[in-house]
Coordinates of N, CA and C in Angstrom, one line a residue:
M1 N -66.3 2.4 35.1 CA -66.1 1.8 33.8 C -65.2 2.7 33.0
T2 N -64.2 2.1 32.4 CA -63.2 2.7 31.5 C -63.6 2.5 30.1
L3 N -63.7 3.6 29.3 CA -64.1 3.5 27.9 C -62.9 3.4 27.0
G4 N -63.1 2.6 25.9 CA -62.0 2.6 24.9 C -62.1 3.7 23.9
C5 N -61.1 3.9 23.1 CA -61.0 5.0 22.2 C -62.3 5.1 21.3
A6 N -62.7 4.0 20.7 CA -64.0 4.1 19.8 C -65.2 4.5 20.6
S7 N -65.3 4.0 21.8 CA -66.5 4.3 22.6 C -66.5 5.8 23.0
M8 N -65.3 6.3 23.3 CA -65.3 7.8 23.6 C -65.6 8.7 22.4
I9 N -65.1 8.2 21.2 CA -65.4 8.9 19.9 C -66.9 8.9 19.7
T10 N -67.6 7.8 19.9 CA -69.0 7.7 19.7 C -69.8 8.5 20.7
E11 N -69.2 8.5 21.9 CA -70.0 9.4 22.9 C -69.9 10.8 22.6
V12 N -68.7 11.3 22.1 CA -68.5 12.7 21.8 C -69.5 13.0 20.6
Q13 N -69.5 12.2 19.6 CA -70.4 12.5 18.4 C -71.8 12.5 18.8
E14 N -72.3 11.5 19.6 CA -73.7 11.4 20.0 C -74.1 12.6 20.9
L15 N -73.3 12.9 21.9 CA -73.7 14.0 22.7 C -73.7 15.4 22.1
A16 N -72.8 15.4 21.0 CA -72.8 16.7 20.1 C -73.9 16.7 19.0
G17 N -74.7 15.6 19.0 CA -75.8 15.5 18.0 C -75.3 15.2 16.7
R18 N -74.0 14.6 16.6 CA -73.4 14.4 15.2 C -73.0 12.9 15.1
S19 N -73.8 12.0 15.5 CA -73.5 10.6 15.4 C -73.2 10.2 14.0
G20 N -71.9 9.5 13.8 CA -71.5 9.1 12.6 C -71.1 10.2 11.6
D21 N -70.9 11.4 12.1 CA -70.6 12.6 11.3 C -69.3 12.3 10.4
T22 N -69.3 12.5 9.2 CA -68.1 12.4 8.3 C -67.8 13.7 7.7
V23 N -68.3 14.8 8.2 CA -68.0 16.1 7.6 C -67.3 17.1 8.6
L24 N -68.0 17.2 9.8 CA -67.4 18.2 10.8 C -66.8 17.5 12.1
I25 N -67.7 16.8 12.8 CA -67.3 16.1 14.0 C -66.9 14.7 13.6
T26 N -65.9 14.5 12.9 CA -65.4 13.2 12.3 C -64.7 12.4 13.3
S27 N -64.6 11.1 13.0 CA -63.9 10.2 14.0 C -62.4 10.6 14.1
D28 N -61.8 11.0 13.0 CA -60.4 11.4 13.0 C -60.2 12.6 13.9
R29 N -61.1 13.6 13.7 CA -61.0 14.8 14.4 C -61.3 14.6 15.9
C30 N -62.2 13.7 16.3 CA -62.5 13.3 17.6 C -61.3 12.7 18.3
M31 N -60.6 11.8 17.5 CA -59.4 11.1 18.0 C -58.3 12.2 18.3
R32 N -58.1 13.1 17.5 CA -57.2 14.1 17.7 C -57.4 14.9 19.0
W33 N -58.7 15.2 19.2 CA -59.1 15.9 20.4 C -58.8 15.1 21.6
L34 N -59.1 13.8 21.5 CA -58.8 12.9 22.7 C -57.2 12.9 23.0
N35 N -56.5 12.8 21.9 CA -55.0 12.9 22.1 C -54.5 14.2 22.7
D36 N -55.1 15.3 22.2 CA -54.8 16.6 22.8 C -55.2 16.7 24.2
A37 N -56.3 16.1 24.6 CA -56.7 16.1 26.0 C -55.7 15.3 26.9
Q38 N -55.2 14.2 26.4 CA -54.2 13.4 27.1 C -53.0 14.2 27.3
D39 N -52.5 14.9 26.2 CA -51.3 15.7 26.4 C -51.5 16.8 27.4
E40 N -52.7 17.5 27.4 CA -52.9 18.6 28.3 C -52.9 18.1 29.7
I41 N -53.5 16.9 30.0 CA -53.5 16.4 31.4 C -52.1 16.1 31.8
V42 N -51.3 15.4 31.0 CA -49.9 15.1 31.4 C -49.1 16.4 31.6
R43 N -49.2 17.4 30.8 CA -48.5 18.7 30.9 C -48.8 19.3 32.2
R44 N -50.0 19.2 32.7 CA -50.4 19.9 33.9 C -50.4 19.0 35.2
C45 N -49.8 17.8 35.0 CA -49.7 16.9 36.1 C -48.3 16.3 36.1
P46 N -47.3 17.1 36.3 CA -45.9 16.5 36.5 C -45.8 15.6 37.6
G47 N -45.2 14.4 37.5 CA -45.1 13.4 38.5 C -46.2 12.5 38.4
L48 N -47.1 12.5 37.4 CA -48.3 11.6 37.2 C -47.8 10.1 37.2
P49 N -48.2 9.3 38.2 CA -47.7 8.0 38.4 C -48.0 7.1 37.1
D50 N -49.1 7.3 36.5 CA -49.5 6.4 35.4 C -48.5 6.5 34.2
T51 N -47.9 7.6 34.0 CA -46.9 7.8 32.9 C -45.5 8.0 33.3
E52 N -45.2 7.8 34.6 CA -43.9 7.9 35.1 C -43.0 6.8 34.5
T53 N -41.8 7.2 34.1 CA -40.9 6.3 33.5 C -39.5 6.4 34.1
D54 N -38.9 5.2 34.2 CA -37.5 5.2 34.8 C -36.6 4.7 33.7
D55 N -35.9 5.6 33.0 CA -35.0 5.2 31.9 C -33.5 5.1 32.4
R56 N -33.0 3.9 32.4 CA -31.6 3.7 32.8 C -30.7 3.3 31.6
T57 N -31.1 3.4 30.4 CA -30.4 2.8 29.3 C -30.1 3.8 28.2
S58 N -30.9 4.9 28.1 CA -30.8 5.7 26.9 C -29.6 6.6 26.9
L59 N -29.1 7.1 28.0 CA -28.0 8.1 28.2 C -26.8 7.5 28.8
T60 N -25.6 7.7 28.3 CA -24.4 7.4 28.9 C -23.5 8.7 28.8
C61 N -22.7 8.8 29.8 CA -21.8 10.0 29.9 C -20.7 9.9 28.8
V62 N -20.5 11.1 28.2 CA -19.5 11.2 27.2 C -18.4 12.2 27.7
S63 N -17.2 11.9 27.6 CA -16.1 12.7 28.1 C -16.2 14.1 27.5
D64 N -16.2 15.1 28.4 CA -16.2 16.5 28.1 C -17.5 17.0 27.5
D65 N -18.6 16.2 27.5 CA -19.9 16.5 27.0 C -20.9 17.0 28.1
V66 N -21.5 18.2 28.0 CA -22.4 18.5 29.0 C -23.8 18.6 28.6
T67 N -24.0 18.2 27.3 CA -25.4 18.3 26.8 C -25.8 16.9 26.2
Y68 N -27.1 16.5 26.5 CA -27.6 15.2 26.1 C -29.0 15.4 25.7
S69 N -29.3 14.8 24.6 CA -30.7 14.9 24.0 C -31.6 13.9 24.6
L70 N -32.8 14.4 24.9 CA -33.9 13.5 25.4 C -34.9 13.2 24.3
A71 N -34.6 13.5 23.1 CA -35.6 13.5 22.0 C -35.9 12.0 21.6
S72 N -35.1 11.2 21.8 CA -35.3 9.8 21.4 C -36.0 8.9 22.4
F73 N -36.3 9.5 23.6 CA -36.9 8.7 24.7 C -38.3 8.3 24.4
D74 N -38.7 7.1 24.8 CA -39.9 6.5 24.4 C -40.5 5.9 25.9
P75 N -41.6 6.5 26.3 CA -42.4 7.6 25.8 C -41.7 8.9 25.8
T76 N -42.3 9.8 25.0 CA -41.7 11.2 24.9 C -41.7 11.9 26.2
V77 N -40.6 12.6 26.6 CA -40.5 13.3 27.9 C -41.4 14.5 27.9
C78 N -42.2 14.6 29.0 CA -42.9 15.8 29.2 C -42.3 16.6 30.4
H79 N -42.1 15.9 31.5 CA -41.5 16.5 32.7 C -40.3 15.7 33.1
C80 N -39.1 16.2 33.2 CA -38.0 15.4 33.6 C -38.0 15.7 35.2
L81 N -38.0 14.6 36.0 CA -38.1 14.7 37.4 C -36.9 14.6 38.2
E82 N -36.1 13.6 37.8 CA -34.8 13.3 38.5 C -33.8 12.8 37.5
V83 N -32.5 13.1 37.8 CA -31.5 12.6 37.0 C -30.4 12.0 38.0
W84 N -29.9 10.8 37.7 CA -28.9 10.1 38.6 C -27.7 9.8 37.7
Y85 N -26.6 9.9 38.4 CA -25.3 9.4 37.8 C -25.1 8.0 38.3
M86 N -25.1 7.0 37.5 CA -25.0 5.6 37.9 C -23.7 5.0 37.9
D87 N -23.1 4.6 39.0 CA -21.8 4.0 39.1 C -21.7 3.1 40.3
G88 N -22.6 2.0 40.3 CA -22.6 1.1 41.4 C -22.9 1.7 42.7
D89 N -22.1 1.4 43.7 CA -22.4 2.0 45.0 C -21.9 3.4 45.1
Q90 N -21.4 4.0 44.0 CA -21.0 5.3 44.0 C -22.1 6.2 43.2
S91 N -23.2 5.5 42.9 CA -24.3 6.2 42.2 C -24.9 7.4 43.1
K92 N -25.3 8.4 42.4 CA -25.9 9.5 43.2 C -26.9 10.3 42.4
K93 N -27.8 10.9 43.2 CA -28.9 11.7 42.6 C -28.3 13.1 42.3
L94 N -28.4 13.7 41.1 CA -27.9 15.0 40.8 C -28.9 16.0 41.4
K95 N -28.4 17.2 41.6 CA -29.2 18.3 42.1 C -29.7 19.2 40.9
Y96 N -30.9 19.5 41.0 CA -31.6 20.3 39.9 C -31.3 21.7 40.1
L97 N -31.0 22.5 39.0 CA -30.9 23.9 39.0 C -31.8 24.4 37.9
P98 N -32.6 25.4 38.2 CA -33.4 26.1 37.1 C -32.6 26.6 36.0
P99 N -33.1 26.5 34.8 CA -32.2 26.9 33.6 C -31.5 28.2 33.8
D100 N -32.2 29.3 34.3 CA -31.6 30.6 34.3 C -30.4 30.6 35.3
E101 N -30.7 29.8 36.5 CA -29.6 29.7 37.4 C -28.4 29.0 36.9
F102 N -28.7 27.9 36.2 CA -27.6 27.1 35.6 C -26.8 27.9 34.6
E103 N -27.4 28.7 33.8 CA -26.7 29.5 32.8 C -26.0 30.6 33.5
T104 N -26.5 31.2 34.6 CA -25.8 32.2 35.3 C -24.5 31.7 36.0
K105 N -24.6 30.6 36.6 CA -23.5 29.9 37.3 C -22.5 29.3 36.3
Y106 N -23.0 28.7 35.2 CA -22.1 28.0 34.3 C -22.4 28.5 32.9
P107 N -22.0 29.7 32.5 CA -22.2 30.2 31.2 C -21.4 29.5 30.1
D108 N -20.3 28.9 30.5 CA -19.3 28.2 29.6 C -18.8 27.0 30.3
P109 N -19.7 26.0 30.4 CA -19.4 24.8 31.2 C -18.3 23.9 30.7
T110 N -17.9 24.1 29.4 CA -16.9 23.2 28.8 C -15.5 23.9 28.9
S111 N -15.5 25.1 29.5 CA -14.2 25.8 29.7 C -13.2 25.0 30.5
G112 N -12.0 25.2 30.2 CA -10.9 24.6 30.9 C -10.8 25.1 32.3
D113 N -11.5 26.2 32.7 CA -11.6 26.7 34.0 C -12.3 25.7 35.0
Y114 N -13.0 24.8 34.4 CA -13.7 23.8 35.2 C -13.1 22.5 35.0
T115 N -12.8 21.8 36.2 CA -12.2 20.5 36.1 C -13.3 19.4 35.8
P116 N -13.0 18.6 34.8 CA -13.9 17.5 34.6 C -14.1 16.6 35.8
D117 N -15.2 16.1 36.0 CA -15.5 15.3 37.3 C -16.8 14.6 37.1
K118 N -17.2 13.9 38.2 CA -18.5 13.3 38.3 C -19.6 14.4 38.2
P119 N -20.6 14.4 37.4 CA -21.7 15.4 37.4 C -22.4 15.6 38.8
V120 N -22.8 16.8 39.0 CA -23.4 17.2 40.3 C -24.8 17.8 40.1
Y121 N -24.8 18.8 39.1 CA -26.0 19.5 38.8 C -26.6 19.1 37.4
W122 N -27.9 19.4 37.3 CA -28.6 19.2 36.0 C -29.7 20.2 35.8
T123 N -30.0 20.4 34.5 CA -31.1 21.2 34.2 C -31.7 20.7 32.8
V124 N -32.8 21.2 32.4 CA -33.3 20.9 31.0 C -33.6 22.2 30.4
Q125 N -33.1 22.4 29.2 CA -33.4 23.6 28.4 C -34.3 23.2 27.2
G126 N -35.2 24.2 27.0 CA -36.2 23.8 25.9 C -37.0 22.6 26.2
K127 N -37.2 21.9 25.1 CA -38.2 20.7 25.2 C -37.4 19.4 25.6
D128 N -36.1 19.3 25.2 CA -35.6 17.9 25.4 C -34.0 18.0 25.4
L129 N -33.4 19.0 26.0 CA -32.0 19.1 26.1 C -31.6 19.1 27.5
L130 N -31.0 17.9 28.0 CA -30.5 17.9 29.3 C -29.0 18.3 29.3
K131 N -28.8 19.1 30.4 CA -27.4 19.6 30.6 C -26.9 19.2 32.0
I132 N -25.6 18.9 32.1 CA -25.1 18.4 33.4 C -23.8 19.2 33.6
V133 N -23.4 19.5 34.9 CA -22.0 19.9 35.2 C -21.7 19.2 36.5
P134 N -20.3 19.1 36.8 CA -19.2 19.3 35.8 C -19.3 18.4 34.6
R135 N -18.6 18.7 33.6 CA -18.5 17.8 32.5 C -17.8 16.5 32.9
P136 N -18.2 15.4 32.3 CA -17.6 14.1 32.7 C -16.1 14.1 32.2
S137 N -15.3 13.4 32.9 CA -14.0 13.1 32.5 C -13.9 11.7 31.8
S138 N -12.8 11.3 31.3 CA -12.7 10.0 30.8 C -13.0 8.9 31.7
D139 N -12.9 9.1 33.0 CA -13.2 8.1 34.0 C -14.7 7.9 34.1
E140 N -15.5 8.9 33.8 CA -17.0 8.8 33.9 C -17.5 8.4 32.5
A141 N -16.8 8.5 31.5 CA -17.3 8.2 30.1 C -17.8 6.7 30.1
G142 N -19.0 6.5 29.6 CA -19.6 5.3 29.6 C -20.5 4.9 30.7
D143 N -20.4 5.7 31.8 CA -21.4 5.5 32.9 C -22.8 6.0 32.5
T144 N -23.8 5.4 33.1 CA -25.1 5.7 32.6 C -25.7 6.9 33.5
L145 N -26.5 7.6 32.7 CA -27.3 8.7 33.4 C -28.8 8.1 33.5
R146 N -29.3 7.9 34.6 CA -30.6 7.5 34.9 C -31.6 8.7 34.9
V147 N -32.7 8.6 34.1 CA -33.6 9.7 34.0 C -35.0 9.2 34.4
L148 N -35.5 9.9 35.5 CA -36.9 9.6 35.8 C -37.8 10.7 35.3
Y149 N -38.9 10.4 34.6 CA -39.6 11.5 34.0 C -41.1 11.1 33.8
T150 N -41.9 12.1 33.7 CA -43.2 11.9 33.3 C -43.3 12.0 31.8
G151 N -43.8 10.9 31.2 CA -43.9 10.8 29.8 C -45.3 11.0 29.3
Y152 N -45.4 11.4 28.0 CA -46.7 11.6 27.4 C -47.4 10.2 27.3
A153 N -48.7 10.2 27.4 CA -49.5 9.0 27.1 C -49.4 8.7 25.6
D154 N -49.5 7.4 25.3 CA -49.5 7.0 23.9 C -50.7 7.5 23.2
D155 N -50.5 8.2 22.0 CA -51.6 8.7 21.2 C -52.5 7.5 20.8
F156 N -53.8 7.8 20.7 CA -54.7 6.9 20.1 C -54.5 6.9 18.5
S157 N -54.8 5.7 18.0 CA -54.7 5.7 16.5 C -55.9 4.9 16.0
A158 N -56.1 4.9 14.7 CA -57.3 4.2 14.1 C -57.4 2.7 14.4
A159 N -56.2 2.1 14.8 CA -56.2 0.7 15.2 C -56.5 0.5 16.7
D160 N -56.8 1.6 17.4 CA -57.0 1.4 18.8 C -58.5 1.5 19.3
A161 N -59.4 0.8 18.6 CA -60.8 0.9 18.9 C -61.2 0.6 20.3
T162 N -60.5 -0.4 20.9 CA -60.9 -0.8 22.3 C -59.9 -0.3 23.3
R163 N -58.8 0.2 22.9 CA -57.7 0.6 23.8 C -58.2 1.8 24.7
A164 N -57.9 1.7 26.0 CA -58.3 2.8 26.9 C -57.0 3.6 27.0
S165 N -57.1 4.8 27.6 CA -56.0 5.7 27.8 C -55.0 5.1 28.8
D166 N -53.7 5.5 28.6 CA -52.7 5.0 29.5 C -52.8 5.6 30.9
I167 N -53.6 6.7 31.0 CA -53.9 7.4 32.2 C -55.2 6.9 32.8
N168 N -55.2 6.4 34.0 CA -56.3 5.9 34.6 C -57.4 6.9 35.0
H169 N -58.6 6.6 35.0 CA -59.7 7.4 35.5 C -59.8 8.8 34.8
V170 N -59.6 8.8 33.4 CA -59.7 10.1 32.7 C -60.7 10.1 31.6
H171 N -61.4 9.0 31.4 CA -62.2 9.0 30.1 C -63.3 10.1 30.1
Q172 N -63.8 10.4 31.3 CA -64.9 11.5 31.3 C -64.2 12.8 30.9
M173 N -63.0 13.0 31.4 CA -62.3 14.3 31.1 C -62.0 14.3 29.6
L174 N -61.6 13.2 29.0 CA -61.3 13.2 27.6 C -62.6 13.4 26.8
V175 N -63.7 12.9 27.2 CA -64.9 13.2 26.5 C -65.4 14.6 26.7
D176 N -65.2 15.2 27.9 CA -65.6 16.6 28.0 C -64.7 17.5 27.2
Y177 N -63.4 17.1 27.1 CA -62.5 17.9 26.2 C -63.0 17.8 24.8
G178 N -63.4 16.6 24.3 CA -63.8 16.4 22.9 C -65.1 17.3 22.7
L179 N -66.0 17.2 23.7 CA -67.2 18.0 23.5 C -67.0 19.5 23.6
W180 N -66.0 20.0 24.3 CA -65.6 21.3 24.3 C -65.2 21.8 22.9
Q181 N -64.4 20.9 22.3 CA -63.8 21.2 20.9 C -65.0 21.0 19.9
A182 N -65.8 20.0 20.1 CA -66.9 19.7 19.1 C -67.9 20.9 19.0
W183 N -68.4 21.3 20.2 CA -69.3 22.4 20.2 C -68.7 23.7 19.8
G184 N -67.4 23.9 20.0 CA -66.7 25.0 19.4 C -66.8 25.0 17.9
A185 N -66.5 23.8 17.4 CA -66.5 23.7 15.9 C -67.9 23.9 15.3
I186 N -68.9 23.4 16.0 CA -70.3 23.6 15.6 C -70.7 25.0 15.7
G187 N -70.1 25.7 16.6 CA -70.5 27.2 16.8 C -71.3 27.5 18.0
D188 N -71.5 26.5 18.8 CA -72.3 26.8 20.0 C -71.4 27.2 21.2
E189 N -71.2 28.4 21.4 CA -70.2 29.0 22.4 C -70.6 28.5 23.8
G190 N -71.9 28.6 24.0 CA -72.4 28.3 25.4 C -72.1 26.9 25.8
K191 N -72.4 25.9 25.0 CA -72.1 24.5 25.3 C -70.7 24.2 25.3
S192 N -69.9 24.9 24.4 CA -68.4 24.7 24.3 C -67.8 25.2 25.7
T193 N -68.2 26.4 26.2 CA -67.7 26.9 27.4 C -68.1 26.0 28.6
Y194 N -69.3 25.4 28.6 CA -69.8 24.5 29.6 C -68.8 23.3 29.7
H195 N -68.5 22.7 28.6 CA -67.7 21.5 28.6 C -66.2 21.8 28.8
N196 N -65.8 23.0 28.5 CA -64.5 23.5 28.9 C -64.4 23.6 30.4
A197 N -65.4 24.1 31.1 CA -65.5 24.2 32.6 C -65.5 22.8 33.2
K198 N -66.2 21.9 32.6 CA -66.3 20.5 33.1 C -65.0 19.9 33.0
F199 N -64.2 20.0 31.9 CA -62.9 19.5 31.8 C -61.9 20.1 32.8
E200 N -62.0 21.4 33.0 CA -61.1 22.0 34.0 C -61.4 21.5 35.4
A201 N -62.7 21.4 35.7 CA -63.1 20.9 37.0 C -62.7 19.5 37.3
G202 N -62.8 18.7 36.3 CA -62.3 17.3 36.4 C -60.8 17.2 36.5
L203 N -60.1 18.1 35.9 CA -58.7 18.1 36.0 C -58.2 18.5 37.4
I204 N -58.9 19.5 38.0 CA -58.6 19.9 39.4 C -58.8 18.8 40.3
K205 N -59.9 18.0 40.2 CA -60.2 16.8 41.1 C -59.1 15.8 40.8
F206 N -58.7 15.6 39.6 CA -57.6 14.6 39.3 C -56.3 15.0 39.9
Q207 N -56.0 16.3 39.9 CA -54.7 16.8 40.5 C -54.8 16.6 42.0
E208 N -56.0 16.9 42.6 CA -56.1 16.7 44.0 C -56.0 15.2 44.4
Y209 N -56.5 14.4 43.6 CA -56.4 12.9 43.9 C -55.0 12.5 43.9
Y210 N -54.2 12.9 43.0 CA -52.8 12.5 43.0 C -51.9 13.4 43.7
G211 N -52.4 14.4 44.3 CA -51.5 15.4 45.0 C -50.7 16.2 44.1
L212 N -51.2 16.5 42.9 CA -50.5 17.2 41.9 C -51.1 18.6 41.6
M213 N -51.4 19.3 42.6 CA -52.0 20.6 42.4 C -51.0 21.6 41.8
P214 N -51.4 22.6 41.0 CA -50.5 23.5 40.3 C -49.5 24.1 41.2
A215 N -49.9 24.4 42.5 CA -49.1 25.2 43.5 C -47.9 24.3 43.8
W216 N -48.0 23.0 43.6 CA -46.9 22.2 43.9 C -45.8 22.1 42.8
I217 N -46.2 22.5 41.6 CA -45.3 22.3 40.4 C -44.0 23.0 40.6
P218 N -44.0 24.3 41.0 CA -42.6 25.0 41.2 C -41.7 24.3 42.1
N219 N -42.3 23.4 43.0 CA -41.5 22.7 44.0 C -41.2 21.2 43.7
I220 N -41.4 20.9 42.4 CA -41.3 19.5 42.0 C -39.8 19.0 42.1
Y221 N -38.9 19.9 42.0 CA -37.4 19.5 42.1 C -36.9 19.8 43.5
D222 N -36.0 19.0 44.0 CA -35.4 19.3 45.2 C -34.0 19.9 44.9
F223 N -33.9 21.2 45.1 CA -32.7 21.8 44.8 C -32.3 23.0 45.7
D224 N -31.1 23.3 45.8 CA -30.6 24.4 46.6 C -29.9 25.4 45.7
S225 N -30.1 26.6 46.1 CA -29.4 27.7 45.4 C -27.9 27.5 45.6
I226 N -27.1 27.9 44.6 CA -25.6 27.7 44.8 C -25.0 29.1 44.6
E227 N -25.7 30.1 45.1 CA -25.2 31.5 45.0 C -23.8 31.5 45.8

């Protein structure tokens, strides 16, 4: 059974002994904890199928521009998985470089020392800045950059009484996260620690189910060193 937002809030309050609380374990606070739990799950599960998004319209190549913002993507980008240069039958998947290797190899990617051409490599700096090299020429300007990414789940709001999480099979984890925070707010460290451990154990099982164990995360990208 999958629980909606209001049912999960009620369960957190009742199990914490604070049913209908309007002072400490309030509905708004519980909702924030549910949203925090969703974010934590997505952050620790790159490649999560339930929130994987294939964006083919938001970015287009600009002549001589190597930086592209992901800030306007909906849903919000958590993990960028693949970037493609789209040009009909000439479309190709770009190769990922870790940010430090990208900066070492291309400290000044807009320099005239580099010939503009179809992009080959990509990286993401900070939270939402995509960088590509080589910089596109006027021939590539207007061609689309396809971005496959793991997006954050939509936050719950006051209007979402019956809406379940965008992520399947996580309502128990969301409740345990809420109880972890609730008991911490109440001041019962033992019960807070217990539900923290339950959340972590549930997350490990979830990662195993989807093949998203933490050890796999550094290998999420298919890339070769370009030393």
